[in-house]
PDB file of C-alpha atoms in Angstrom:
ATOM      1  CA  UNK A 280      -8.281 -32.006 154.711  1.00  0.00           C
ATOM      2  CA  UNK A 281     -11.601 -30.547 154.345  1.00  0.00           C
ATOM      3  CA  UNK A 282     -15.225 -32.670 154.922  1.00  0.00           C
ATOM      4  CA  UNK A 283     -17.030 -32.646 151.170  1.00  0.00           C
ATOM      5  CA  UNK A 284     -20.746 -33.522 151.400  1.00  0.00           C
ATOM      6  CA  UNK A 285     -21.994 -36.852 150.021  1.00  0.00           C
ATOM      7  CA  UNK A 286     -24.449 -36.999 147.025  1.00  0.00           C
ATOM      8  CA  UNK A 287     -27.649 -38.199 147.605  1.00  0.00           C
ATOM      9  CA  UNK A 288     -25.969 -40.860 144.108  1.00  0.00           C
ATOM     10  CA  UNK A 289     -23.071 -41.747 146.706  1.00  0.00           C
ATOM     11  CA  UNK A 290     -25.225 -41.955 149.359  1.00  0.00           C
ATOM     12  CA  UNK A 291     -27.142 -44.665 147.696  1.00  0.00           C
ATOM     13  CA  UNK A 292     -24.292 -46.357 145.951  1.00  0.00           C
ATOM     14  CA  UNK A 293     -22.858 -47.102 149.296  1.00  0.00           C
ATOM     15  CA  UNK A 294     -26.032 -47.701 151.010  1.00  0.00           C
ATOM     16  CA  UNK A 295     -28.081 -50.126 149.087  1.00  0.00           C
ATOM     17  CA  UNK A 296     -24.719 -50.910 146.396  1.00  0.00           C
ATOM     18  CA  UNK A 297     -24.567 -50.528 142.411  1.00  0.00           C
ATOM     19  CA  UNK A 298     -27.408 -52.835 141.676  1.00  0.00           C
ATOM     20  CA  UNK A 299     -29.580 -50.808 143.099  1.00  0.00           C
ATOM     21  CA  UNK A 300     -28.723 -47.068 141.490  1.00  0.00           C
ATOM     22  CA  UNK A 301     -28.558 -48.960 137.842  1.00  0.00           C
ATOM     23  CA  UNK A 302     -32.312 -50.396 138.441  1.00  0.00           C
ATOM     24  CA  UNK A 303     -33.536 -46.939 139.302  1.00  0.00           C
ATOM     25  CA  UNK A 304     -31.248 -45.912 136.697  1.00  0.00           C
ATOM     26  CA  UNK A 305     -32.372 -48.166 133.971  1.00  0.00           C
ATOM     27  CA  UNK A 306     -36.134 -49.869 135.380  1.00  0.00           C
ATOM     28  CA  UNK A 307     -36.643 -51.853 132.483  1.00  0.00           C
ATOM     29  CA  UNK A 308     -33.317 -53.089 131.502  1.00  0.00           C
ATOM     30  CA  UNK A 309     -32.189 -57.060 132.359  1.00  0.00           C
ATOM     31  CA  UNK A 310     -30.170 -57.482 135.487  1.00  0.00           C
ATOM     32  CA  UNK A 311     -26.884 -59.315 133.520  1.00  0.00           C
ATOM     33  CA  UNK A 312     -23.925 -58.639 133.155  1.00  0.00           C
ATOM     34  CA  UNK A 313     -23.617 -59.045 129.711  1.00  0.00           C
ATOM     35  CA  UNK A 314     -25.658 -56.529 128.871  1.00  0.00           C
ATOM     36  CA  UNK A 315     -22.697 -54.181 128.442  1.00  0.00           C
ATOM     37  CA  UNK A 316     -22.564 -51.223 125.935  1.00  0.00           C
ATOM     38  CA  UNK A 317     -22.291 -52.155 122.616  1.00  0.00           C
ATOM     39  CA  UNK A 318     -19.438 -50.806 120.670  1.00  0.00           C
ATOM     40  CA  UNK A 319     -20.344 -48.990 117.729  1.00  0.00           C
ATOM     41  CA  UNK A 320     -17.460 -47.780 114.903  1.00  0.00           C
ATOM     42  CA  UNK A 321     -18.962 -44.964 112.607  1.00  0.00           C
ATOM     43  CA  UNK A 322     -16.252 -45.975 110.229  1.00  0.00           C
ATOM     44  CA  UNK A 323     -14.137 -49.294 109.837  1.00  0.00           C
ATOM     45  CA  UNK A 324     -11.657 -50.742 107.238  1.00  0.00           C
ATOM     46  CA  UNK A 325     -12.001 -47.176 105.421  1.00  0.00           C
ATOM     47  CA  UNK A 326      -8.988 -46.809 103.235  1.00  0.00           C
ATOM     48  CA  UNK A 327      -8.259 -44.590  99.895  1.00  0.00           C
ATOM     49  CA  UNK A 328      -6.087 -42.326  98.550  1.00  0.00           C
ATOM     50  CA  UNK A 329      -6.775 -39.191  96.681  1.00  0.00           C
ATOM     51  CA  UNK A 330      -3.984 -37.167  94.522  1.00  0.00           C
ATOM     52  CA  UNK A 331      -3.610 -33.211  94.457  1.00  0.00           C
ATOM     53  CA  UNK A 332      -6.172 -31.572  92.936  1.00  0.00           C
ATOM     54  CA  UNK A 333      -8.472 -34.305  92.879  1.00  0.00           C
ATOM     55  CA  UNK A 334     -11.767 -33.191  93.553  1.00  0.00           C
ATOM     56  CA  UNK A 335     -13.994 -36.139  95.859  1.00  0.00           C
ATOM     57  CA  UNK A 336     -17.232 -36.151  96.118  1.00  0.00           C
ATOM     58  CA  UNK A 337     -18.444 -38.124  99.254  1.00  0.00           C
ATOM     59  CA  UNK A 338     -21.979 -39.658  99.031  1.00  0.00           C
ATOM     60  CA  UNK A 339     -23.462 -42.220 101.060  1.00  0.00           C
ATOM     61  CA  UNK A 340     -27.179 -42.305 103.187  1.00  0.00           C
ATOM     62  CA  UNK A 341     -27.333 -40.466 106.269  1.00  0.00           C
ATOM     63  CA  UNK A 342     -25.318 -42.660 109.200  1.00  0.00           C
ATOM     64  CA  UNK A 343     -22.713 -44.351 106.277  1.00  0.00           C
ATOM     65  CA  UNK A 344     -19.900 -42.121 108.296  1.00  0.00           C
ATOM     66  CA  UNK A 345     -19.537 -39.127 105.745  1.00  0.00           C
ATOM     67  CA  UNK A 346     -19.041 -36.174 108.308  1.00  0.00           C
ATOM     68  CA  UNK A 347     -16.995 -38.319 110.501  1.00  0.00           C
ATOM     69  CA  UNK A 348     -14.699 -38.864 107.844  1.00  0.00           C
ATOM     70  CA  UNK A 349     -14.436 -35.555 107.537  1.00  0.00           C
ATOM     71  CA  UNK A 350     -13.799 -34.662 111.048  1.00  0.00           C
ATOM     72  CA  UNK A 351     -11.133 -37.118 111.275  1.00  0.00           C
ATOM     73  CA  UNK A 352      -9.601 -35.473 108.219  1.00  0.00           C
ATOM     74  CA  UNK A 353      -9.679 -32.177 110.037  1.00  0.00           C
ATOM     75  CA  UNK A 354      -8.432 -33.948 113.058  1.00  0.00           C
ATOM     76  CA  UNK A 355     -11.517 -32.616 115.233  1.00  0.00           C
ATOM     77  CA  UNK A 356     -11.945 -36.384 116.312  1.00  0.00           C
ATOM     78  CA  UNK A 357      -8.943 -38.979 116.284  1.00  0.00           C
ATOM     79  CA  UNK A 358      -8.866 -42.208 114.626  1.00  0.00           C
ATOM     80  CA  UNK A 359      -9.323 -45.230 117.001  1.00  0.00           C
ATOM     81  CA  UNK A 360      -7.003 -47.003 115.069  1.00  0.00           C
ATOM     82  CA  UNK A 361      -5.143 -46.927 111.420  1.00  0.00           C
ATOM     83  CA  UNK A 362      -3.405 -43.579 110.632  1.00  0.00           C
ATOM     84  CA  UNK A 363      -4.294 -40.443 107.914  1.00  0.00           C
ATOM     85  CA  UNK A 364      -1.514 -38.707 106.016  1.00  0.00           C
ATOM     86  CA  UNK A 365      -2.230 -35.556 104.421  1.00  0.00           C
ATOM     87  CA  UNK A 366       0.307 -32.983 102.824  1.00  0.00           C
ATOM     88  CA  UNK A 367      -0.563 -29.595 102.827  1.00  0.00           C
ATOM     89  CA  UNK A 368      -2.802 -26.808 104.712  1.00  0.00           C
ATOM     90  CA  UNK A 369      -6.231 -27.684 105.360  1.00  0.00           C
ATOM     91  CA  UNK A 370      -9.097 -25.654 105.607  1.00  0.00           C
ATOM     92  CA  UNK A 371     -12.438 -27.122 106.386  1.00  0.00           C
ATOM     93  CA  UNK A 372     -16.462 -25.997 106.423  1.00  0.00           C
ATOM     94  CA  UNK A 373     -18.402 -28.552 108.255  1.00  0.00           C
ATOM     95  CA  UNK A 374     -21.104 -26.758 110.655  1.00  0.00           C
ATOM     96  CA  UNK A 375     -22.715 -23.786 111.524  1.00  0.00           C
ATOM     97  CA  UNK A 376     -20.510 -22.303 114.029  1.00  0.00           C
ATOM     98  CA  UNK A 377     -16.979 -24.014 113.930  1.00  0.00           C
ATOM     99  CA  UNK A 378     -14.123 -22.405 113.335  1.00  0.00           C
ATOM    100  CA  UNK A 379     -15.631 -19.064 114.393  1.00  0.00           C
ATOM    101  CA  UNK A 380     -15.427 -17.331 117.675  1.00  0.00           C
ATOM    102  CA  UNK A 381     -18.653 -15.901 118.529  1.00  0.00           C
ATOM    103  CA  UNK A 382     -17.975 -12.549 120.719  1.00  0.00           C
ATOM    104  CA  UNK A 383     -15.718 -11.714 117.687  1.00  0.00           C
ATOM    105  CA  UNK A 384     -17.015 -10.047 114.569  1.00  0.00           C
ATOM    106  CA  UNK A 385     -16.732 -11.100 111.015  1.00  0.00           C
ATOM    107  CA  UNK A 386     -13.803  -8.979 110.244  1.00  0.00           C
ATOM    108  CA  UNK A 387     -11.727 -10.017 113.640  1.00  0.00           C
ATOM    109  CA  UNK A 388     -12.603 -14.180 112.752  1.00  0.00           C
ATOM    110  CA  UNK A 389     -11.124 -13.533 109.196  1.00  0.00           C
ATOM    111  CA  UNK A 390      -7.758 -12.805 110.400  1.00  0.00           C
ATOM    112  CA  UNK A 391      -7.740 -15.030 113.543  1.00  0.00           C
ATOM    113  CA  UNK A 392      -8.883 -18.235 110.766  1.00  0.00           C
ATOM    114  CA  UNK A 393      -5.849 -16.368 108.889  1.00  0.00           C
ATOM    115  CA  UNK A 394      -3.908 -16.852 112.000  1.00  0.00           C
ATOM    116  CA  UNK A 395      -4.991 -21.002 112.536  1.00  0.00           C
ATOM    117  CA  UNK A 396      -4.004 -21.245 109.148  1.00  0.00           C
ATOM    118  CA  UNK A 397      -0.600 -19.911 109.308  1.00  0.00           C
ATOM    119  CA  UNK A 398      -0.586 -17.164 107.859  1.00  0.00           C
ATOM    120  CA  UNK A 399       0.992 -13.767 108.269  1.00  0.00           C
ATOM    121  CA  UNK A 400      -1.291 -10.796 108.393  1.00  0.00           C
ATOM    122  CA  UNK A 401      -0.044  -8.998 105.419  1.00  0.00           C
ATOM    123  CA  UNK A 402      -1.062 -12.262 103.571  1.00  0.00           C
ATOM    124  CA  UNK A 403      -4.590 -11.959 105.091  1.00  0.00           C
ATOM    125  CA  UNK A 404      -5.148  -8.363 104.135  1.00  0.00           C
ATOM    126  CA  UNK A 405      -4.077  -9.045 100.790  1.00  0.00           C
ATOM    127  CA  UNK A 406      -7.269 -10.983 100.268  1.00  0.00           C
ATOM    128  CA  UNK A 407      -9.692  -9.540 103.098  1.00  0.00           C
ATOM    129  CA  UNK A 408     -11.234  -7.571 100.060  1.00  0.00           C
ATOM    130  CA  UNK A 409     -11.986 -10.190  98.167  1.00  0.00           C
ATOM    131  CA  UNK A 410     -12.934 -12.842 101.269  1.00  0.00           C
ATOM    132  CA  UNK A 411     -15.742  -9.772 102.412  1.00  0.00           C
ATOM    133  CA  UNK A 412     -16.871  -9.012  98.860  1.00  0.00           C
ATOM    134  CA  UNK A 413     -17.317 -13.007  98.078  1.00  0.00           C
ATOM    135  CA  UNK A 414     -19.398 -13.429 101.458  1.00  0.00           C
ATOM    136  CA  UNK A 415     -21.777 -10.066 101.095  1.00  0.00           C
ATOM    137  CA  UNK A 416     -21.563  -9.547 104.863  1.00  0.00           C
ATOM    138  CA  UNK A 417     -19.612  -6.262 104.125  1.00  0.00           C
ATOM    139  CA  UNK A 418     -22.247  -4.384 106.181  1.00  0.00           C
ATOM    140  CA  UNK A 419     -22.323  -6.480 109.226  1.00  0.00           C
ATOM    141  CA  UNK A 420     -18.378  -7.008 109.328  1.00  0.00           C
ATOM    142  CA  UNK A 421     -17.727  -5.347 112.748  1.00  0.00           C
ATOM    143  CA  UNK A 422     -20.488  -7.017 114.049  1.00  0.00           C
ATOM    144  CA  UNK A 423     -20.150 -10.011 116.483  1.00  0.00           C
ATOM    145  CA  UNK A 424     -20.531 -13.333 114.667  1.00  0.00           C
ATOM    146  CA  UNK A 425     -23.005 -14.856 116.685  1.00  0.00           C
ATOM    147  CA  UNK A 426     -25.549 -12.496 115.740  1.00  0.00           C
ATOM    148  CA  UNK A 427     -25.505 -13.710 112.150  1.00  0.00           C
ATOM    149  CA  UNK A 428     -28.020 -15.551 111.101  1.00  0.00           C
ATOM    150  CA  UNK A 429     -27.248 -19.404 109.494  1.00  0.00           C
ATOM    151  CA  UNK A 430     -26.956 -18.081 106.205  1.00  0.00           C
ATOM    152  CA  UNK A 431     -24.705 -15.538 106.868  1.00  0.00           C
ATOM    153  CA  UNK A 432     -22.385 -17.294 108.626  1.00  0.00           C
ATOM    154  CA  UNK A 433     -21.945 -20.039 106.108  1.00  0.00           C
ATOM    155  CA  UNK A 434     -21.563 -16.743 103.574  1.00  0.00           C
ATOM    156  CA  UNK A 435     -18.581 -15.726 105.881  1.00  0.00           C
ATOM    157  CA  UNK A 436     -17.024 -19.018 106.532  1.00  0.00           C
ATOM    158  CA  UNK A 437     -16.570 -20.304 103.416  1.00  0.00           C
ATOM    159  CA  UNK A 438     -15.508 -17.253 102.100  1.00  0.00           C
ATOM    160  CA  UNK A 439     -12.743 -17.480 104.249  1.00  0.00           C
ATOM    161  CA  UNK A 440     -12.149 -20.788 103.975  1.00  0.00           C
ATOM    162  CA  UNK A 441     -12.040 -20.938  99.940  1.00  0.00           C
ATOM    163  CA  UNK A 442      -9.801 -17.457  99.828  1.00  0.00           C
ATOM    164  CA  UNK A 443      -6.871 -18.425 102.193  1.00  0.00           C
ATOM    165  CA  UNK A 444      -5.661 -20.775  99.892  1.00  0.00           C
ATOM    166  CA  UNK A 445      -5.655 -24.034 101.612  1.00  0.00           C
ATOM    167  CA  UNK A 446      -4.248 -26.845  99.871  1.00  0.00           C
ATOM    168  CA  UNK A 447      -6.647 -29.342 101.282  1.00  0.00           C
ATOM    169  CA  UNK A 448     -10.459 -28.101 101.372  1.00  0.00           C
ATOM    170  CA  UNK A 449     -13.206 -29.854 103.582  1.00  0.00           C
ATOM    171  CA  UNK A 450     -16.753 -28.688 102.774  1.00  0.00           C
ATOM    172  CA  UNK A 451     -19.425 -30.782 104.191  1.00  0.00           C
ATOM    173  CA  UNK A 452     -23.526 -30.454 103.636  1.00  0.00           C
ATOM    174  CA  UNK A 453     -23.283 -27.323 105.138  1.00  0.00           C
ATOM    175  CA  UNK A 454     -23.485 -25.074 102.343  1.00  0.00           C
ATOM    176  CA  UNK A 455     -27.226 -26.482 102.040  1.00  0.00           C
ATOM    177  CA  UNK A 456     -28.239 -23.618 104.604  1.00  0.00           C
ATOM    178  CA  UNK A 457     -27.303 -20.970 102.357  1.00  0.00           C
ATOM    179  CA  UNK A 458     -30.099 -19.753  99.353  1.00  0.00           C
ATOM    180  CA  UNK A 459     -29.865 -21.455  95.651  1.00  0.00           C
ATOM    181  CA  UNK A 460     -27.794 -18.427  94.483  1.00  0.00           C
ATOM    182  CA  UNK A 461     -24.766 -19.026  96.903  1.00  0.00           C
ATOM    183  CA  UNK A 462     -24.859 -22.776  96.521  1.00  0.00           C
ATOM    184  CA  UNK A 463     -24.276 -21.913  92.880  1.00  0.00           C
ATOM    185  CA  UNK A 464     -21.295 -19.372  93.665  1.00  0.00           C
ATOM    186  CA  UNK A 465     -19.795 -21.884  96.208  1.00  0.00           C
ATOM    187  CA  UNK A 466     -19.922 -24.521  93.444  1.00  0.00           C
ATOM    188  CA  UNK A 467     -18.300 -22.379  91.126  1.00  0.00           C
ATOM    189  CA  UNK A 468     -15.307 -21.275  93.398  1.00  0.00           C
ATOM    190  CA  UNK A 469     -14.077 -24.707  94.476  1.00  0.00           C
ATOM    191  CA  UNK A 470     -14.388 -25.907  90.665  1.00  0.00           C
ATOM    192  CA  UNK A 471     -12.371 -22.332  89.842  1.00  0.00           C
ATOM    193  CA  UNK A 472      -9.665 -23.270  92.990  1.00  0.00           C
ATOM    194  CA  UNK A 473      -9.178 -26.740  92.444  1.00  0.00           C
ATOM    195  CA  UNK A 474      -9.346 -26.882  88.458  1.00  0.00           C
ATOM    196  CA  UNK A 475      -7.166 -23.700  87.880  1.00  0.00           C
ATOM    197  CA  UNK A 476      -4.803 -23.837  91.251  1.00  0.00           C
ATOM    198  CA  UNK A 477      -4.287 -27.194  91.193  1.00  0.00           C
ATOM    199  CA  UNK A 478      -5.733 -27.717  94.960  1.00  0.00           C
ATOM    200  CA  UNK A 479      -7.609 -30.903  96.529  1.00  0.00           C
ATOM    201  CA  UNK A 480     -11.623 -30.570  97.668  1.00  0.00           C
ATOM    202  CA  UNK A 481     -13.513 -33.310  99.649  1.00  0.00           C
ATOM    203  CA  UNK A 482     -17.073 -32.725  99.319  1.00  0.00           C
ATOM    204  CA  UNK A 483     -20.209 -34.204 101.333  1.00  0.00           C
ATOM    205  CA  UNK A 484     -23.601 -33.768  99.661  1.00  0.00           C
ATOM    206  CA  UNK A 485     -26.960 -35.814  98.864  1.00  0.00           C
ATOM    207  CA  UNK A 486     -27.077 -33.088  96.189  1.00  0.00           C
ATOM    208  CA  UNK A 487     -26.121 -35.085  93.378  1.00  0.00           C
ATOM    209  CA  UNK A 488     -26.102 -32.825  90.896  1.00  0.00           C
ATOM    210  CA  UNK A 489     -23.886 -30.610  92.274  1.00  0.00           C
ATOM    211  CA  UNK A 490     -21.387 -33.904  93.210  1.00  0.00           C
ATOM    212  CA  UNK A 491     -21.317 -34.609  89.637  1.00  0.00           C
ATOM    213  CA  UNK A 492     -20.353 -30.504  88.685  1.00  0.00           C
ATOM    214  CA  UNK A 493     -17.692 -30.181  91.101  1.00  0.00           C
ATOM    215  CA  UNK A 494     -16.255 -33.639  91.453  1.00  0.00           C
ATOM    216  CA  UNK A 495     -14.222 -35.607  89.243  1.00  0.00           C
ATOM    217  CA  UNK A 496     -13.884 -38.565  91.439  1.00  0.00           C
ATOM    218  CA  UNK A 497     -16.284 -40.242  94.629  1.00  0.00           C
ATOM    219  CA  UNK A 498     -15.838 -42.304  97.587  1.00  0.00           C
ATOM    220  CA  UNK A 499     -18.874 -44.029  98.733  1.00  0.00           C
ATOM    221  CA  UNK A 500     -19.937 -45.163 101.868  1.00  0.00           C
ATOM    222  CA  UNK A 501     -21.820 -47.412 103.099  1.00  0.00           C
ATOM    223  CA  UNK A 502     -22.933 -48.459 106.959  1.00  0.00           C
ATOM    224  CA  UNK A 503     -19.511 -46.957 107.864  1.00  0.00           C
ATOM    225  CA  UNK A 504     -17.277 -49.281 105.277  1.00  0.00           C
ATOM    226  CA  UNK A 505     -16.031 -48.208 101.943  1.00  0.00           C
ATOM    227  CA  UNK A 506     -18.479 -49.441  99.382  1.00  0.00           C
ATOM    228  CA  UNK A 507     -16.556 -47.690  96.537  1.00  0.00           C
ATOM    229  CA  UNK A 508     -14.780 -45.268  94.805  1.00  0.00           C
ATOM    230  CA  UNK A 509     -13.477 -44.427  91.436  1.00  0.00           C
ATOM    231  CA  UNK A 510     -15.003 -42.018  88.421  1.00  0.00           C
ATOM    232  CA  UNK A 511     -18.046 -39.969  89.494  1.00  0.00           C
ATOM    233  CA  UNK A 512     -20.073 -41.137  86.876  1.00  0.00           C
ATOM    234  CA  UNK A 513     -19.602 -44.602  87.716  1.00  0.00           C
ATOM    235  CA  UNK A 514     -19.640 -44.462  91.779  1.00  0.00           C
ATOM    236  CA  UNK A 515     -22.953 -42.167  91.704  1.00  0.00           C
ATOM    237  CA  UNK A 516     -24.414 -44.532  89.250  1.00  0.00           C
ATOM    238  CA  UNK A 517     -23.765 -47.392  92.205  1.00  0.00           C
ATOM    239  CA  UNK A 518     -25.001 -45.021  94.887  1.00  0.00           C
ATOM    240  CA  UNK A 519     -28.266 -44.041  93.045  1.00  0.00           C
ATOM    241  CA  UNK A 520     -28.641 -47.848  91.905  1.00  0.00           C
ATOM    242  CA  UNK A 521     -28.447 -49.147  95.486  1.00  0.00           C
ATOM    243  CA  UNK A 522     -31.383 -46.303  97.159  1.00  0.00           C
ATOM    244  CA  UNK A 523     -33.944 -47.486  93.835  1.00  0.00           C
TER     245      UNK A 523
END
């Protein structure tokens, strides 16, 4: 066995012992044990149901757990406890840059998202047409993603996402970074997707207006807890109430 050399951390750690490194660590901080870290659940007792086709508008003040819900949906994070069922293929738009690999260009991501998604390439060609026409990135296609800028990403990535006919779609406040015009044209597909093919959208916004376009039902949160949720009429009347 080799000799590793000590950190100057170990070094002091064995030298002077733990109280030590945590007062240089943390100066001002009480010497007590019971000053341990405090648990914190973005989301607790958080339980619904939502039919096929619904479309759910999720609206609650920034920190009430919205995006985490939605990661959890997606399975990016797992759920410390409790369990989610979902039926279906999901397909989900919740930052700038997930989902995409970087050093690949637009027209490589679209069938490798194809690919995640399960489906065969003829299947992805079949709609690549209408996926490049939707996002307007046609001239930048064989370029390499991470040279788009913010807007044209989100252009690409929910074309994608909206055209490979998920049955489940996750759209969070992302579409915010693209201009008034595609917010519009976004708005328009999911209503066209879920109203006419019969498929399910979860959607996070503050944009109220657009909530109460797309969505025919909402689930609102509040300090990580389910507040409500029912017709979106009623549910952003509540929100709206509550922030007066």
């Amino acid at each position: 066995m080799g000799l590793r050399e000590r950190t100057f951390v170990e070094l002091l750690n064995d030298t002077f012992g733990t109280g030590l490194l945590k007062r240089i660590r943390h100066p001002l901080k009480p010497d007590r044990e019971e000053n341990a870290e405090e648990i914190f659940h973005a989301l607790e007792d958080v339980s619904f149901e939502i039919g096929r086709g619904d479309r759910v508008g999720i609206i609650g003040r920034n920190g009430a757990g919205k995006s985490t819900l939605l990661k959890l949906l997606c399975r990016i994070t797992e759920p410390t406890k409790g369990r989610i069922i979902m039926r279906g293929r999901v397909a989900s738009l919740l930052e700038v840059g997930t989902g995409f690999h970087p050093e690949l260009s637009g027209r490589e991501n679209i069938f490798l998202n194809g690919a995640i998604l399960g489906m065969k390439r003829r299947e992805i060609k079949k709609r690549f047409d209408a996926i490049v026409d939707f996002s307007g990135v046609e001239q930048f296609l064989d370029t390499p993603v991470k040279r788009y800028s913010s807007g044209m990403y989100v252009r690409l990535a929910f074309a994608v996402a909206a055209h490979l006919e998920p049955d489940i779609l996750l759209v969070d406040e992302v579409l915010a970074v693209g201009d008034a015009e595609f917010q519009k044209k976004c708005i328009g597909k999911m209503d066209d997707i879920s109203k006419n093919q019969g498929r399910t959208i979860l959607f996070v916004s503050h944009n109220m207006e657009a909530v109460r376009r797309l969505c025919n039902r909402a689930v609102y949160l509040r300090r990580g807890r389910l507040q409500s949720i029912g017709p979106i009429d009623d549910v952003c009347r509540e929100y709206e109430d509550s922030a007066s």
